[in-house]
GROMACS .gro file of C-alpha atoms in nm:
model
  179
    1UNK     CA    1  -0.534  -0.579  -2.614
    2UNK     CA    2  -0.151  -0.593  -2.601
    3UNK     CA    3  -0.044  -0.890  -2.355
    4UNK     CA    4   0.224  -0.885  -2.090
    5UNK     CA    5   0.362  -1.161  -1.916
    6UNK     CA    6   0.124  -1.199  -1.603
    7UNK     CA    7   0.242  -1.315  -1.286
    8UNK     CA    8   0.043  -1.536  -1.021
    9UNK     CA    9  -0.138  -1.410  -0.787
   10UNK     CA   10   0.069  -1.333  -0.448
   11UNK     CA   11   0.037  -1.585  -0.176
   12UNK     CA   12  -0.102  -1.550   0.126
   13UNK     CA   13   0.122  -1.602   0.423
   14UNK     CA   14  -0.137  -1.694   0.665
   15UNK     CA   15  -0.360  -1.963   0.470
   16UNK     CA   16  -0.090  -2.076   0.169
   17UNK     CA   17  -0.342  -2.023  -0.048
   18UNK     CA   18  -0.373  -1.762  -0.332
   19UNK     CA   19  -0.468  -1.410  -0.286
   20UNK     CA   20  -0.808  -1.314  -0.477
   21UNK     CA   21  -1.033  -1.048  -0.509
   22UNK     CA   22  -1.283  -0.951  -0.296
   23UNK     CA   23  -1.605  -1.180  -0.409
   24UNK     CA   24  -1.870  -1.173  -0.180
   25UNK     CA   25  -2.029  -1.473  -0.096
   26UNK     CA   26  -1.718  -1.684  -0.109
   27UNK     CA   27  -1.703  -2.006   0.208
   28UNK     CA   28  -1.364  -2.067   0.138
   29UNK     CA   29  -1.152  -2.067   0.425
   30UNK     CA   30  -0.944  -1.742   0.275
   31UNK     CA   31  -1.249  -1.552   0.156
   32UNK     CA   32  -1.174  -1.334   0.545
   33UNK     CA   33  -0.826  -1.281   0.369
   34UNK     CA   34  -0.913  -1.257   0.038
   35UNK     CA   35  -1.138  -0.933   0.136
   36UNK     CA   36  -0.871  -0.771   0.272
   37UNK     CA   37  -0.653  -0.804  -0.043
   38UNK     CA   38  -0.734  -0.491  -0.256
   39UNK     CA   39  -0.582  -0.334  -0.609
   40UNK     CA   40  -0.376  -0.071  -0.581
   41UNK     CA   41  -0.163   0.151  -0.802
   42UNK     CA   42   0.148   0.322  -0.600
   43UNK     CA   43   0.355   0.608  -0.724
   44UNK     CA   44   0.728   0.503  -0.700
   45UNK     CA   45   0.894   0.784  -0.869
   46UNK     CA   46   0.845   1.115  -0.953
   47UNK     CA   47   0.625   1.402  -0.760
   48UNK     CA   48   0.422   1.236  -0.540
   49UNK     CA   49   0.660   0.917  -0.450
   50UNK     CA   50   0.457   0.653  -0.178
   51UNK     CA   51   0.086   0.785  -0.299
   52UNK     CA   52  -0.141   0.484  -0.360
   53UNK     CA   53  -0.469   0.470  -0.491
   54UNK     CA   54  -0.726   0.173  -0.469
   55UNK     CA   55  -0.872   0.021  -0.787
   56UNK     CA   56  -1.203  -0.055  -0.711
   57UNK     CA   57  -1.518  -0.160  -0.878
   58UNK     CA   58  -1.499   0.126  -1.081
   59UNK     CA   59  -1.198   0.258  -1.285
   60UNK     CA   60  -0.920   0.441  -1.178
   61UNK     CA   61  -0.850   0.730  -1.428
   62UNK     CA   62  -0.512   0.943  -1.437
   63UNK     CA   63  -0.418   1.228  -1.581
   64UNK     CA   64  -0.331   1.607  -1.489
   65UNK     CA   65  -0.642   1.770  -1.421
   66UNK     CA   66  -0.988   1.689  -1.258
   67UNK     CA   67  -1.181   1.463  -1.281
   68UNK     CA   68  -0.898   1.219  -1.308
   69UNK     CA   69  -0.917   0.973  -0.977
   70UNK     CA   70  -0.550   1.027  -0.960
   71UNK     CA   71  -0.422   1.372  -1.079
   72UNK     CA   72  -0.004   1.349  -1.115
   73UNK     CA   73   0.081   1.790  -1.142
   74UNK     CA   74   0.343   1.668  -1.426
   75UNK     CA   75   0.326   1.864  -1.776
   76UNK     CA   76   0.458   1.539  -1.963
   77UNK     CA   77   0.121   1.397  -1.853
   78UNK     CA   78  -0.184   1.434  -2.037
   79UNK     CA   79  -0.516   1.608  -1.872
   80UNK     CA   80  -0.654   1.278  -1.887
   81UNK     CA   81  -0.382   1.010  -1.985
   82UNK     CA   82  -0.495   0.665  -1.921
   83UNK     CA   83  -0.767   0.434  -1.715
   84UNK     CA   84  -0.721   0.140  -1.527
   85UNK     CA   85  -0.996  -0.116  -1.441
   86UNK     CA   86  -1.023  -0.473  -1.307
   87UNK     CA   87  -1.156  -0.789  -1.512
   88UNK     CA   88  -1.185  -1.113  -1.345
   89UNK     CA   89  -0.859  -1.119  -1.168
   90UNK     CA   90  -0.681  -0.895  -1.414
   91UNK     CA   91  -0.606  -0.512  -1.438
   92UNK     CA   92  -0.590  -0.390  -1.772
   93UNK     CA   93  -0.500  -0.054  -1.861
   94UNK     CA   94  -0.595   0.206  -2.114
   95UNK     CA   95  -0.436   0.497  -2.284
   96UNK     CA   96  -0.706   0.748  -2.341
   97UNK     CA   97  -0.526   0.864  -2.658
   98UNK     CA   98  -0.257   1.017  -2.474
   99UNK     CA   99   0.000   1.253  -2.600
  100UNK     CA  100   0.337   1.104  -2.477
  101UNK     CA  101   0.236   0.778  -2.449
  102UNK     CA  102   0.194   0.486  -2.127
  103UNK     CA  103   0.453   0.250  -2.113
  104UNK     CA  104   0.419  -0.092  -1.910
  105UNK     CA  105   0.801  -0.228  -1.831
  106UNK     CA  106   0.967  -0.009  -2.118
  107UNK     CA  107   0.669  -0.108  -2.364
  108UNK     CA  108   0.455   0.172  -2.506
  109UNK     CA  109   0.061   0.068  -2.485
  110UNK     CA  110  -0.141   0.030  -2.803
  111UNK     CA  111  -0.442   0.077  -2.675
  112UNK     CA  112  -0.483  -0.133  -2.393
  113UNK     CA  113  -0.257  -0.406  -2.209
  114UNK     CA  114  -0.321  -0.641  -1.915
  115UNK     CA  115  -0.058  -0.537  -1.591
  116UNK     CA  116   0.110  -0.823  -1.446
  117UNK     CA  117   0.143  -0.801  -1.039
  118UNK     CA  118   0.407  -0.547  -0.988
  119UNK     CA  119   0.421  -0.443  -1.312
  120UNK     CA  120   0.594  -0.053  -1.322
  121UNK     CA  121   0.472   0.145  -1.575
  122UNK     CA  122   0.564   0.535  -1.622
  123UNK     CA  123   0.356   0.825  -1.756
  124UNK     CA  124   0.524   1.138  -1.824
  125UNK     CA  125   0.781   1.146  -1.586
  126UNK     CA  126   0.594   0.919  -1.306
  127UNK     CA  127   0.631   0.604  -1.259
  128UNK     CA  128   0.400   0.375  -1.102
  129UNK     CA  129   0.331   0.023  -1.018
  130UNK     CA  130   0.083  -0.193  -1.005
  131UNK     CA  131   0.021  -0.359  -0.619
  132UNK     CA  132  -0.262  -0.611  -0.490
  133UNK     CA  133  -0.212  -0.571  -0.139
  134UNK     CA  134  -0.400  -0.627   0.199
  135UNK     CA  135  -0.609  -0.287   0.317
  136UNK     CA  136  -0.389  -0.341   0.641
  137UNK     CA  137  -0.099  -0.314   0.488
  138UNK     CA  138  -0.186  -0.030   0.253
  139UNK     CA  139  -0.302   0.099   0.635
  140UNK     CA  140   0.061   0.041   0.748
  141UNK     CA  141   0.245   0.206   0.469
  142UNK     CA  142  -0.002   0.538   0.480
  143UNK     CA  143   0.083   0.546   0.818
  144UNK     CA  144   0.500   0.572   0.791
  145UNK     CA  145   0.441   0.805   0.494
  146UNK     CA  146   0.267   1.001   0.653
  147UNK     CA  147   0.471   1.040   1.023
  148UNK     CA  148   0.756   1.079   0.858
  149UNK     CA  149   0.830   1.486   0.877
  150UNK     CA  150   0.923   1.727   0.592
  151UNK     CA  151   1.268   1.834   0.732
  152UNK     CA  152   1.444   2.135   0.511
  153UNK     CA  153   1.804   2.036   0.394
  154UNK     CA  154   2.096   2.228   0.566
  155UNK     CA  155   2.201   2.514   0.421
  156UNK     CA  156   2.518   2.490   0.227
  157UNK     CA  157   2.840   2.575   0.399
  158UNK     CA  158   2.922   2.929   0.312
  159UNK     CA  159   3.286   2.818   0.306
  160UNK     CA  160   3.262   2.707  -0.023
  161UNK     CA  161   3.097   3.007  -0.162
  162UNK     CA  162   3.385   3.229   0.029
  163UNK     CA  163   3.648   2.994  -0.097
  164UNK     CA  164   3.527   3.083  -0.440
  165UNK     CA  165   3.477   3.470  -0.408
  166UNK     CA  166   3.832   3.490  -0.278
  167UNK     CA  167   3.984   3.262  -0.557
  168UNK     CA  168   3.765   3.505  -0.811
  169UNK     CA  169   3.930   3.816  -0.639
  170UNK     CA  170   4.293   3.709  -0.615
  171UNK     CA  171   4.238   3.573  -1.014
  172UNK     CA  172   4.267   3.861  -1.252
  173UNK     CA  173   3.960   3.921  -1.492
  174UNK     CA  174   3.976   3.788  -1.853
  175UNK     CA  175   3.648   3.940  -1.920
  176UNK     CA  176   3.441   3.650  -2.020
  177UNK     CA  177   3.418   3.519  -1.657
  178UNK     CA  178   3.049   3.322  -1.660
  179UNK     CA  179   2.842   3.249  -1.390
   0.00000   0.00000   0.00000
């Protein structure tokens, strides 16, 4: 397994303490907050910018066609690219023998490589990062994406395009004008 530099855990605000995985059983005074912390990966750039998808006790897998967990409609992306899964506090991720390759912060994965928090990583032309998060806030940012409305750019000003058909006329023809 390739390593990357791995970051600490994040902190949380409320208790100081670490944030951990889910691990039932747990009488710390966090474990409440700890719970609510999940692993998520969040698409930051490409088609479908703001999705995130929770890495659970079983594997996430990605690619461009069912039965990936997360399907990204890219053709740079293979039908099924890579998998990520959690060990111990860690998500590692695979390439599933991928055509154009995973790369984690610039660096193509051989095999597999451990994320550190935040880590971006891009397949095809997506990029994605790697979050551990509270379910509220995941809640929270679901929520904005989704109120915010689809609203149609305005149309271009025809004055340009009239502008440019009178220019055209008042020029005489060479007759290799291109479009």
């Amino acid at each position: 397994m390739t390593r990357l530099p791995h970051s600490p855990p994040p902190t949380d605000a409320e208790h100081g303490t670490p944030g951990v995985p889910h691990t039932e059983g747990t009488s710390a005074p966090h474990s409440q907050a700890a719970r609510d912390l999940v692993h998520c990966i969040a698409v930051v750039g490409g088609h479908e910018t703001g999705r995130r998808v929770e890495i659970g006790e079983a594997p996430v897998s990605i690619g461009r066609a069912a039965p990936c967990d997360l399907i990204l409609q890219d053709p740079e992306v293979s039908r099924m690219h890579c998998r990520i899964h959690i060990a111990g506090n860690e998500a590692v991720i695979i390439d599933l023998g991928s055509t154009n390759g995973t790369f984690v912060d610039g660096r193509r994965v051989v095999g597999s490589a451990a994320l550190s928090l935040h880590a971006t990583f891009r397949i095809g032309n997506q990029l994605l990062r790697y979050e551990f998060r509270s379910r509220k806030e995941i809640t929270a940012l679901r929520d904005a994406a989704s109120s915010r409305s689809w609203q149609p750019a305005a149309p271009a000003s025809d004055s340009r395009f009239e502008e440019t058909q009178r220019l055209r006329v008042a020029q005489p023809s060479t007759g290799n004008d291109e479009c």
